[in-house]
Backbone as a ProteinNet text record, in pm:
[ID]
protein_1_A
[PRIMARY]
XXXXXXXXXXXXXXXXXXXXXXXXXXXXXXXXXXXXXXXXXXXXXXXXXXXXXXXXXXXXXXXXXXXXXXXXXXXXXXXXXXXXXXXXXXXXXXXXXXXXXXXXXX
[TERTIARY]
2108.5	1986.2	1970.5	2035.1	1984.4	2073.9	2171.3	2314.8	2295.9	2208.5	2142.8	2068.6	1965.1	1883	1907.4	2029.4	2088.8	2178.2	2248.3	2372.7	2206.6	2081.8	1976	1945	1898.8	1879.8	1960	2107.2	2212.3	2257.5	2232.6	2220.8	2082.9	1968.2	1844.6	1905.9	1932.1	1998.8	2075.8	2208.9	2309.8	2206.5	2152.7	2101.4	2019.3	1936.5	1811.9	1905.8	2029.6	2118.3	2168.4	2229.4	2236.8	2195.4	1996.7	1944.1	1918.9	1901.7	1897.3	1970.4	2126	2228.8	2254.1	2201.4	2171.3	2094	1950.7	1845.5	1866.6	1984.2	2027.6	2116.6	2168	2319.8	2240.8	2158.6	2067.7	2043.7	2096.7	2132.5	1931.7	1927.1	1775	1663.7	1550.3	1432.9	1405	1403.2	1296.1	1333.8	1512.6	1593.6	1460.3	1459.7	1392.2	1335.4	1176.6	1099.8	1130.7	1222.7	1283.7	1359.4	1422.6	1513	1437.2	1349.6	1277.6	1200	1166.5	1061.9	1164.7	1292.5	1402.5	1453.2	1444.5	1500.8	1402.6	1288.8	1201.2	1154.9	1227.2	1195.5	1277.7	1420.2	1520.1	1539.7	1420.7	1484.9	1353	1223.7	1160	1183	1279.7	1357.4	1424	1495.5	1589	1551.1	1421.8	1373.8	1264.6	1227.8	1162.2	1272.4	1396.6	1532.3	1500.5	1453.8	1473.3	1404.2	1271.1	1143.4	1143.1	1227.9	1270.7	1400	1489.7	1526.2	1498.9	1398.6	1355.2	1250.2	1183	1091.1	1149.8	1272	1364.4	1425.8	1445.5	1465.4	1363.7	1399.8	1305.5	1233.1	1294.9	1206.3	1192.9	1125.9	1067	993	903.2	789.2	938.5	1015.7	1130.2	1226.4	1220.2	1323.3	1236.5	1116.8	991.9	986.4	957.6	989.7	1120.6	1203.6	1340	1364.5	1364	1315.2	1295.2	1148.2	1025.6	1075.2	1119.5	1202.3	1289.3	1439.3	1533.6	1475.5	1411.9	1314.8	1275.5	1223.5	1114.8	1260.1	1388.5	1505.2	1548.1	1543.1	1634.3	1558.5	1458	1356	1371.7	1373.3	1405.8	1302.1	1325.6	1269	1142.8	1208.8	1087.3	954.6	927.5	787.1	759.2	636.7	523.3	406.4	319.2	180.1	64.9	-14.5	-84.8	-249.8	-295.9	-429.5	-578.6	-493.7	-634.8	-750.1	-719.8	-786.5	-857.8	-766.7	-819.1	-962.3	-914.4	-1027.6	-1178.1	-1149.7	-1245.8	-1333.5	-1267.2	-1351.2	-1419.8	-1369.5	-1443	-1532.9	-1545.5	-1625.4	-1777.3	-1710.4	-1830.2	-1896.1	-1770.9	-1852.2	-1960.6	-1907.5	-2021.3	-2116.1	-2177.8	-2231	-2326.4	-2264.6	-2334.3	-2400.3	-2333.9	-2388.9	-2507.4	-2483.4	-2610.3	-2768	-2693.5	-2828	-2907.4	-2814.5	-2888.7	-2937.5	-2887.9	-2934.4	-3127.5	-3105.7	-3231.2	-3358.3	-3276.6	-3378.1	-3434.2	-3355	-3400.4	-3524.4	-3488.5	-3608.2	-3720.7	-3772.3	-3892.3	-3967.3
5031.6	4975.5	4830	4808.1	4668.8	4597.9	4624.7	4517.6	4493.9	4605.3	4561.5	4493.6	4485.3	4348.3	4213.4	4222.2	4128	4085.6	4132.3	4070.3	4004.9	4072.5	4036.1	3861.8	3850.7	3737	3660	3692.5	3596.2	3528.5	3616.4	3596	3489.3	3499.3	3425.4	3277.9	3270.9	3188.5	3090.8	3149.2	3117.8	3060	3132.5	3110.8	2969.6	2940.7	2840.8	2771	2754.6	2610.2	2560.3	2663.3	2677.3	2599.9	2605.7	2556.9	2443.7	2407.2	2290.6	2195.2	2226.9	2128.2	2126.7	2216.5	2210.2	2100.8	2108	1977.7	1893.4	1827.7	1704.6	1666.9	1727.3	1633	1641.6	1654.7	1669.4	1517.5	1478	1366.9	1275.7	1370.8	1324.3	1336	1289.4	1362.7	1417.8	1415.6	1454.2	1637.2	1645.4	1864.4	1856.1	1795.5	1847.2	1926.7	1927	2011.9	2150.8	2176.4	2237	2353.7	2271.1	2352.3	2387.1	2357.7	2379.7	2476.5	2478.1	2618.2	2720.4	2741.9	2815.1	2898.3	2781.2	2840.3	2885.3	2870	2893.2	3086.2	3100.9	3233.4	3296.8	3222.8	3295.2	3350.3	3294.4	3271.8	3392.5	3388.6	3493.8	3614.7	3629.1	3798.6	3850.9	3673.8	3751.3	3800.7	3741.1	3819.7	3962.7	3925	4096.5	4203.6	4175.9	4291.9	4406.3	4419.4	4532.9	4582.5	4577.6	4613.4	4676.6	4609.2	4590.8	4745.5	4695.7	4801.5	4996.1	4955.8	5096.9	5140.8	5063.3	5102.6	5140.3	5107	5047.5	5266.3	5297.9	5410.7	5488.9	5618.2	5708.8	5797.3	5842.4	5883.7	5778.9	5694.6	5602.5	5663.2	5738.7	5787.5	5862.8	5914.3	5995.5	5894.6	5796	5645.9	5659.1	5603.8	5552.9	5623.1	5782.3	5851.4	5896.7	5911.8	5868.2	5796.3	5597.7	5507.4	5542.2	5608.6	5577.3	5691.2	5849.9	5911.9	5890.9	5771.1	5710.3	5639.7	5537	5482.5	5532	5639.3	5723.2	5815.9	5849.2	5914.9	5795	5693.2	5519.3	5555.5	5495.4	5534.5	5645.1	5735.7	5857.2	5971.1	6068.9	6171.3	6202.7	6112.1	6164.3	6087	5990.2	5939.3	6011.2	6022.3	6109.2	6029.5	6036.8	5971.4	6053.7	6040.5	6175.8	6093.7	6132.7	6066.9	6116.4	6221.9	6294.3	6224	6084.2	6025.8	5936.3	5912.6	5788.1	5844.1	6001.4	6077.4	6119.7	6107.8	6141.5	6018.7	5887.3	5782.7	5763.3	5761.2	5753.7	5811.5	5946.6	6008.3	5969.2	5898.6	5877.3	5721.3	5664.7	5538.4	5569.9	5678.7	5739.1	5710.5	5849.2	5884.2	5792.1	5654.1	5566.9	5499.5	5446.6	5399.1	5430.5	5594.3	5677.5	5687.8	5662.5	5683.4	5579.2	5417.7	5288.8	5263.6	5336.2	5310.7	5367.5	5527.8	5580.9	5547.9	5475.8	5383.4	5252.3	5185	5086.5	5130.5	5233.5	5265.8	5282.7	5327.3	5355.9	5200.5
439.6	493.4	447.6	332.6	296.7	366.7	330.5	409	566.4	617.1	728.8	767.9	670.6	654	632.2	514.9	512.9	641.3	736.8	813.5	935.8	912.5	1055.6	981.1	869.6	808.2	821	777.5	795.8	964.2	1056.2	1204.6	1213.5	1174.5	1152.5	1156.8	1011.9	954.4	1063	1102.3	1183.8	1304.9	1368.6	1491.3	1439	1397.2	1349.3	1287.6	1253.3	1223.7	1419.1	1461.7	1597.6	1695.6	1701.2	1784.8	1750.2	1589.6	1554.8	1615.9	1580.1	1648.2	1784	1842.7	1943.3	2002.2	1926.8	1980.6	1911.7	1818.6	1738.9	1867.3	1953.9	2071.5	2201.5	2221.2	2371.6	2351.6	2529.1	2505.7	2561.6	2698.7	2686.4	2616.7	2585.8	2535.3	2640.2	2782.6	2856.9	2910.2	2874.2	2854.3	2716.4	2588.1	2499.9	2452.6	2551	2560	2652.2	2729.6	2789.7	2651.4	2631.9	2583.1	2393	2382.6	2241.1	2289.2	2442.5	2486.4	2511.6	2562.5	2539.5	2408.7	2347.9	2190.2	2122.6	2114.2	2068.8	2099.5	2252.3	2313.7	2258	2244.6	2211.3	2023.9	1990.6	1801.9	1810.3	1916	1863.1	1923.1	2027.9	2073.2	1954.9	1892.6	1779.6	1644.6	1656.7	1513	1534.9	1621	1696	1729.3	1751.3	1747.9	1668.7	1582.8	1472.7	1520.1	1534.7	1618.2	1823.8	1873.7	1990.6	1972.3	1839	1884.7	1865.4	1748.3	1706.1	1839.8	1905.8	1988.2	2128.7	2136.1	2264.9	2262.9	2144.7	2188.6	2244.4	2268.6	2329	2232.9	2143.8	2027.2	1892.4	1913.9	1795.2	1701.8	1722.5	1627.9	1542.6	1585	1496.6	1388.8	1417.5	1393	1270.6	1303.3	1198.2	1089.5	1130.8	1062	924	1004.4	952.2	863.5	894.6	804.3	686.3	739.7	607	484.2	568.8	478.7	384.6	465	375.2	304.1	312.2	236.3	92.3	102.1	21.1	-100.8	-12.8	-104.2	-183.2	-103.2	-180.4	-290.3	-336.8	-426.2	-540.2	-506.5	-591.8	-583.1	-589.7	-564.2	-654.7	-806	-885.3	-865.6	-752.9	-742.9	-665.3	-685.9	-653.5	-598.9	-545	-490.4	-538.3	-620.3	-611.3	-616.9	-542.9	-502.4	-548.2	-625.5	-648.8	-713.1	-840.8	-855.1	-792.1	-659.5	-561.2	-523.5	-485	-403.3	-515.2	-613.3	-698.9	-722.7	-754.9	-773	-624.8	-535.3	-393.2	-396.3	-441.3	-408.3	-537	-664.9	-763	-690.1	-637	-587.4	-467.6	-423.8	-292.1	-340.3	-451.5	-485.1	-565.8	-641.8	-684.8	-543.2	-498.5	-340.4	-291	-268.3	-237.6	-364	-431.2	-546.7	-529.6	-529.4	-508.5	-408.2	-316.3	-146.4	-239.9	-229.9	-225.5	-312.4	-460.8	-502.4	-511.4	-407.4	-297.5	-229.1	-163.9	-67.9	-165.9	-270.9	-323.4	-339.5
[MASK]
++++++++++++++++++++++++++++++++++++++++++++++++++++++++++++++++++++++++++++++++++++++++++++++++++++++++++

């Protein structure tokens, strides 16, 4: 997965030296703007690709999925998420919330 990231960057890279020298030998200014609205389309297809192509299949929500799975094994098995505290302070900040709301009103 990473080396994949890496060869999309390195294409980035390549391409955006590319168009550069590209618009350094254009001999008019007046292709210029022409061709900077060109490349410009073309450098942002190429960085939306990854995106273009996970969505481009027919089961994406499965891709995403997938991903986020490998993702989550890269990592290691022994993290854990456990929210129970998230859900407990939420629920004391409610609860403070609600108290100040109601002694506002008096």
């Amino acid at each position: 997965m990473f080396s994949e990231w890496m060869d999309w960057i390195r294409q980035m890279i390549y391409l955006a030296i590319f168009l550069t020298l590209l618009l350094q030998i254009l001999p008019k200014k007046s292709y210029r703007s022409y061709v900077k609205f060109f490349a410009g389309l073309i450098f942002v297809v190429a960085l939306m690709r990854p995106l273009i192509s996970m969505i481009g299949d027919g089961n994406w929500e499965e891709t995403v999925i997938s991903r986020i799975t490998e993702m989550e094994e890269s990592i290691g098995s022994d993290v854990r998420i456990d929210l129970s505290e998230m859900k407990e302070r939420q629920q004391e900040i409610l609860e403070e919330y609600a108290a100040e709301m109601s002694g506002s009103e008096d």
